[in-house]
PDB file of C-alpha atoms in Angstrom:
ATOM      1  CA  UNK A 223     -46.546  21.473  88.805  1.00 76.00           C
ATOM      2  CA  UNK A 224     -48.215  18.290  87.221  1.00 80.00           C
ATOM      3  CA  UNK A 225     -46.912  19.429  83.917  1.00 77.00           C
ATOM      4  CA  UNK A 226     -43.371  19.529  85.255  1.00 74.00           C
ATOM      5  CA  UNK A 227     -43.775  16.195  86.969  1.00 78.00           C
ATOM      6  CA  UNK A 228     -45.055  14.416  83.588  1.00 80.00           C
ATOM      7  CA  UNK A 229     -42.273  16.357  81.592  1.00 73.00           C
ATOM      8  CA  UNK A 230     -39.739  14.810  84.114  1.00 72.00           C
ATOM      9  CA  UNK A 231     -40.797  11.505  83.646  1.00 76.00           C
ATOM     10  CA  UNK A 232     -41.303  11.684  79.911  1.00 74.00           C
ATOM     11  CA  UNK A 233     -37.896  13.253  79.455  1.00 70.00           C
ATOM     12  CA  UNK A 234     -36.283  10.976  81.758  1.00 69.00           C
ATOM     13  CA  UNK A 235     -37.348   8.050  79.597  1.00 70.00           C
ATOM     14  CA  UNK A 236     -35.906   9.756  76.632  1.00 67.00           C
ATOM     15  CA  UNK A 237     -32.709  10.503  78.348  1.00 65.00           C
ATOM     16  CA  UNK A 238     -32.410   6.942  79.097  1.00 64.00           C
ATOM     17  CA  UNK A 239     -33.323   5.736  75.592  1.00 62.00           C
ATOM     18  CA  UNK A 240     -31.317   8.193  73.754  1.00 59.00           C
ATOM     19  CA  UNK A 241     -28.576   9.405  75.960  1.00 61.00           C
ATOM     20  CA  UNK A 242     -29.759  12.965  75.243  1.00 64.00           C
ATOM     21  CA  UNK A 243     -28.524  15.858  77.301  1.00 67.00           C
ATOM     22  CA  UNK A 244     -29.831  18.792  79.316  1.00 68.00           C
ATOM     23  CA  UNK A 245     -30.688  20.620  75.946  1.00 71.00           C
ATOM     24  CA  UNK A 246     -33.835  18.594  75.629  1.00 71.00           C
ATOM     25  CA  UNK A 247     -35.052  19.283  79.090  1.00 72.00           C
ATOM     26  CA  UNK A 248     -34.298  22.827  78.843  1.00 75.00           C
ATOM     27  CA  UNK A 249     -36.164  23.169  75.359  1.00 74.00           C
ATOM     28  CA  UNK A 250     -39.061  21.392  76.973  1.00 76.00           C
ATOM     29  CA  UNK A 251     -39.127  23.516  79.866  1.00 76.00           C
ATOM     30  CA  UNK A 252     -38.838  26.787  77.610  1.00 78.00           C
ATOM     31  CA  UNK A 253     -41.711  25.480  75.504  1.00 79.00           C
ATOM     32  CA  UNK A 254     -44.176  24.323  78.102  1.00 82.00           C
ATOM     33  CA  UNK A 255     -43.414  26.801  81.107  1.00 82.00           C
ATOM     34  CA  UNK A 256     -42.299  29.816  78.785  1.00 84.00           C
ATOM     35  CA  UNK A 257     -39.131  29.971  80.537  1.00 82.00           C
ATOM     36  CA  UNK A 258     -36.143  31.726  79.132  1.00 80.00           C
ATOM     37  CA  UNK A 259     -32.781  30.031  78.232  1.00 74.00           C
ATOM     38  CA  UNK A 260     -31.223  31.700  81.321  1.00 75.00           C
ATOM     39  CA  UNK A 261     -33.833  30.085  83.547  1.00 80.00           C
ATOM     40  CA  UNK A 262     -34.153  26.619  82.097  1.00 80.00           C
ATOM     41  CA  UNK A 263     -30.617  25.923  81.353  1.00 77.00           C
ATOM     42  CA  UNK A 264     -29.442  25.691  84.995  1.00 80.00           C
ATOM     43  CA  UNK A 265     -32.590  23.343  85.726  1.00 81.00           C
ATOM     44  CA  UNK A 266     -31.599  21.166  82.856  1.00 77.00           C
ATOM     45  CA  UNK A 267     -27.894  21.007  83.980  1.00 77.00           C
ATOM     46  CA  UNK A 268     -28.951  20.159  87.503  1.00 81.00           C
ATOM     47  CA  UNK A 269     -31.226  17.186  86.283  1.00 78.00           C
ATOM     48  CA  UNK A 270     -28.600  16.032  84.024  1.00 77.00           C
ATOM     49  CA  UNK A 271     -25.891  16.185  86.770  1.00 79.00           C
ATOM     50  CA  UNK A 272     -28.040  13.885  88.918  1.00 80.00           C
ATOM     51  CA  UNK A 273     -28.999  11.484  86.006  1.00 76.00           C
ATOM     52  CA  UNK A 274     -25.228  11.483  84.943  1.00 77.00           C
ATOM     53  CA  UNK A 275     -24.260  10.351  88.420  1.00 81.00           C
ATOM     54  CA  UNK A 276     -26.494   7.587  88.385  1.00 81.00           C
ATOM     55  CA  UNK A 277     -25.303   6.562  84.982  1.00 77.00           C
ATOM     56  CA  UNK A 278     -21.717   6.984  86.175  1.00 80.00           C
ATOM     57  CA  UNK A 279     -22.270   4.485  89.029  1.00 84.00           C
ATOM     58  CA  UNK A 280     -23.980   2.026  86.464  1.00 83.00           C
ATOM     59  CA  UNK A 281     -21.036   2.396  84.270  1.00 80.00           C
ATOM     60  CA  UNK A 282     -18.462   1.746  87.124  1.00 81.00           C
ATOM     61  CA  UNK A 283     -20.403  -1.352  88.013  1.00 86.00           C
ATOM     62  CA  UNK A 284     -20.382  -2.455  84.238  1.00 82.00           C
ATOM     63  CA  UNK A 285     -16.755  -1.201  83.641  1.00 78.00           C
ATOM     64  CA  UNK A 286     -17.421   0.516  80.460  1.00 79.00           C
ATOM     65  CA  UNK A 287     -16.647   4.014  81.145  1.00 77.00           C
ATOM     66  CA  UNK A 288     -13.975   5.837  78.844  1.00 77.00           C
ATOM     67  CA  UNK A 289     -11.885   7.761  81.578  1.00 74.00           C
ATOM     68  CA  UNK A 290      -9.642   9.767  79.203  1.00 79.00           C
ATOM     69  CA  UNK A 291     -12.427  11.271  77.313  1.00 80.00           C
ATOM     70  CA  UNK A 292     -14.473  12.084  80.248  1.00 77.00           C
ATOM     71  CA  UNK A 293     -11.438  13.718  82.173  1.00 81.00           C
ATOM     72  CA  UNK A 294     -10.453  15.805  78.968  1.00 84.00           C
ATOM     73  CA  UNK A 295     -14.137  16.929  78.379  1.00 81.00           C
ATOM     74  CA  UNK A 296     -14.428  17.774  82.216  1.00 80.00           C
ATOM     75  CA  UNK A 297     -11.156  19.874  82.240  1.00 86.00           C
ATOM     76  CA  UNK A 298     -12.010  21.872  79.019  1.00 87.00           C
ATOM     77  CA  UNK A 299     -15.699  22.375  79.670  1.00 83.00           C
ATOM     78  CA  UNK A 300     -15.770  23.281  83.397  1.00 81.00           C
ATOM     79  CA  UNK A 301     -13.639  26.316  83.157  1.00 84.00           C
ATOM     80  CA  UNK A 302     -15.141  27.563  79.755  1.00 86.00           C
ATOM     81  CA  UNK A 303     -18.683  27.283  81.317  1.00 81.00           C
ATOM     82  CA  UNK A 304     -17.987  30.516  83.224  1.00 83.00           C
ATOM     83  CA  UNK A 305     -17.597  32.454  80.088  1.00 86.00           C
ATOM     84  CA  UNK A 306     -21.015  31.073  78.669  1.00 82.00           C
ATOM     85  CA  UNK A 307     -22.695  32.198  81.802  1.00 78.00           C
ATOM     86  CA  UNK A 308     -21.117  35.474  81.336  1.00 85.00           C
ATOM     87  CA  UNK A 309     -22.224  35.738  77.619  1.00 85.00           C
ATOM     88  CA  UNK A 310     -25.855  34.537  78.723  1.00 79.00           C
ATOM     89  CA  UNK A 311     -26.321  37.553  80.806  1.00 82.00           C
ATOM     90  CA  UNK A 312     -24.969  39.873  77.882  1.00 89.00           C
ATOM     91  CA  UNK A 313     -26.841  38.285  74.935  1.00 87.00           C
ATOM     92  CA  UNK A 314     -30.584  39.203  74.689  1.00 89.00           C
ATOM     93  CA  UNK A 315     -32.847  36.219  75.475  1.00 81.00           C
ATOM     94  CA  UNK A 316     -34.322  36.156  71.952  1.00 86.00           C
ATOM     95  CA  UNK A 317     -30.806  35.664  70.404  1.00 89.00           C
ATOM     96  CA  UNK A 318     -29.853  32.944  73.119  1.00 82.00           C
ATOM     97  CA  UNK A 319     -33.234  30.956  72.100  1.00 79.00           C
ATOM     98  CA  UNK A 320     -32.423  31.383  68.490  1.00 88.00           C
ATOM     99  CA  UNK A 321     -28.667  30.068  68.892  1.00 86.00           C
ATOM    100  CA  UNK A 322     -29.839  27.259  71.211  1.00 79.00           C
ATOM    101  CA  UNK A 323     -32.491  26.248  68.566  1.00 81.00           C
ATOM    102  CA  UNK A 324     -30.032  26.115  65.724  1.00 88.00           C
ATOM    103  CA  UNK A 325     -27.661  24.187  67.750  1.00 84.00           C
ATOM    104  CA  UNK A 326     -30.357  21.599  68.485  1.00 78.00           C
ATOM    105  CA  UNK A 327     -31.584  21.594  64.870  1.00 86.00           C
ATOM    106  CA  UNK A 328     -27.957  20.874  63.706  1.00 87.00           C
ATOM    107  CA  UNK A 329     -27.286  18.059  66.322  1.00 78.00           C
ATOM    108  CA  UNK A 330     -30.801  16.516  65.520  1.00 78.00           C
ATOM    109  CA  UNK A 331     -30.071  16.697  61.711  1.00 84.00           C
ATOM    110  CA  UNK A 332     -26.635  15.022  62.101  1.00 81.00           C
ATOM    111  CA  UNK A 333     -28.230  12.235  64.067  1.00 74.00           C
ATOM    112  CA  UNK A 334     -30.976  11.864  61.819  1.00 80.00           C
ATOM    113  CA  UNK A 335     -29.157  11.963  58.355  1.00 82.00           C
ATOM    114  CA  UNK A 336     -25.807  10.407  59.393  1.00 76.00           C
ATOM    115  CA  UNK A 337     -27.372   7.164  60.537  1.00 64.00           C
ATOM    116  CA  UNK A 338     -25.092   4.402  59.454  1.00 52.00           C
ATOM    117  CA  UNK A 339     -24.649   0.892  60.020  1.00 51.00           C
ATOM    118  CA  UNK A 340     -24.395   0.451  63.645  1.00 53.00           C
ATOM    119  CA  UNK A 341     -21.568  -1.953  63.480  1.00 51.00           C
ATOM    120  CA  UNK A 342     -19.405   0.338  61.586  1.00 54.00           C
ATOM    121  CA  UNK A 343     -20.644   3.452  63.141  1.00 53.00           C
ATOM    122  CA  UNK A 344     -20.161   2.431  66.804  1.00 53.00           C
ATOM    123  CA  UNK A 345     -18.347   4.513  69.226  1.00 57.00           C
ATOM    124  CA  UNK A 346     -16.255   1.602  70.361  1.00 57.00           C
ATOM    125  CA  UNK A 347     -15.579  -1.398  68.063  1.00 59.00           C
ATOM    126  CA  UNK A 348     -14.628  -4.625  69.472  1.00 62.00           C
ATOM    127  CA  UNK A 349     -11.532  -6.178  68.013  1.00 65.00           C
ATOM    128  CA  UNK A 350     -12.697  -9.762  67.329  1.00 73.00           C
ATOM    129  CA  UNK A 351      -9.232 -10.937  66.705  1.00 75.00           C
ATOM    130  CA  UNK A 352      -8.327 -10.084  70.207  1.00 69.00           C
ATOM    131  CA  UNK A 353     -11.395 -11.668  71.642  1.00 70.00           C
ATOM    132  CA  UNK A 354     -10.715 -14.845  69.915  1.00 78.00           C
ATOM    133  CA  UNK A 355      -7.111 -14.792  71.288  1.00 75.00           C
ATOM    134  CA  UNK A 356      -8.298 -14.004  74.746  1.00 73.00           C
ATOM    135  CA  UNK A 357     -10.896 -16.912  74.497  1.00 79.00           C
ATOM    136  CA  UNK A 358      -8.053 -19.270  73.322  1.00 79.00           C
ATOM    137  CA  UNK A 359      -5.819 -18.242  76.342  1.00 77.00           C
ATOM    138  CA  UNK A 360      -8.499 -18.728  78.849  1.00 74.00           C
ATOM    139  CA  UNK A 361      -9.139 -22.259  77.630  1.00 76.00           C
ATOM    140  CA  UNK A 362      -5.507 -23.295  78.117  1.00 68.00           C
TER     141      UNK A 362
END
């Protein structure tokens, strides 16, 4: 139980620092507890759901949530999760672990090797001309 508590604290810090998802938690549980993907994935999803809820509240307070993107992702991912669960019961655990590991390596490689200039690679760039215009209008 102590290992799970320490993992939770460490992974919580990593999630806050990097914005990583439940895959990190699931892979940690698979490695440390010898859990299968089918057992670790729901735990990771529940933990991320709770952490995401807190982040949503913070985002609402700061007014920096991209509603359209969130709605589209939710509308498309929630129904398709049913098929992922169905496949998880059919595909042997060793293949699920291999596929999961390959996806994690792919994502990690993209993040590591595609590091760009943060200003030019930002998800949301600020239109400086619009900021100057708004500042000018405020002063009048």
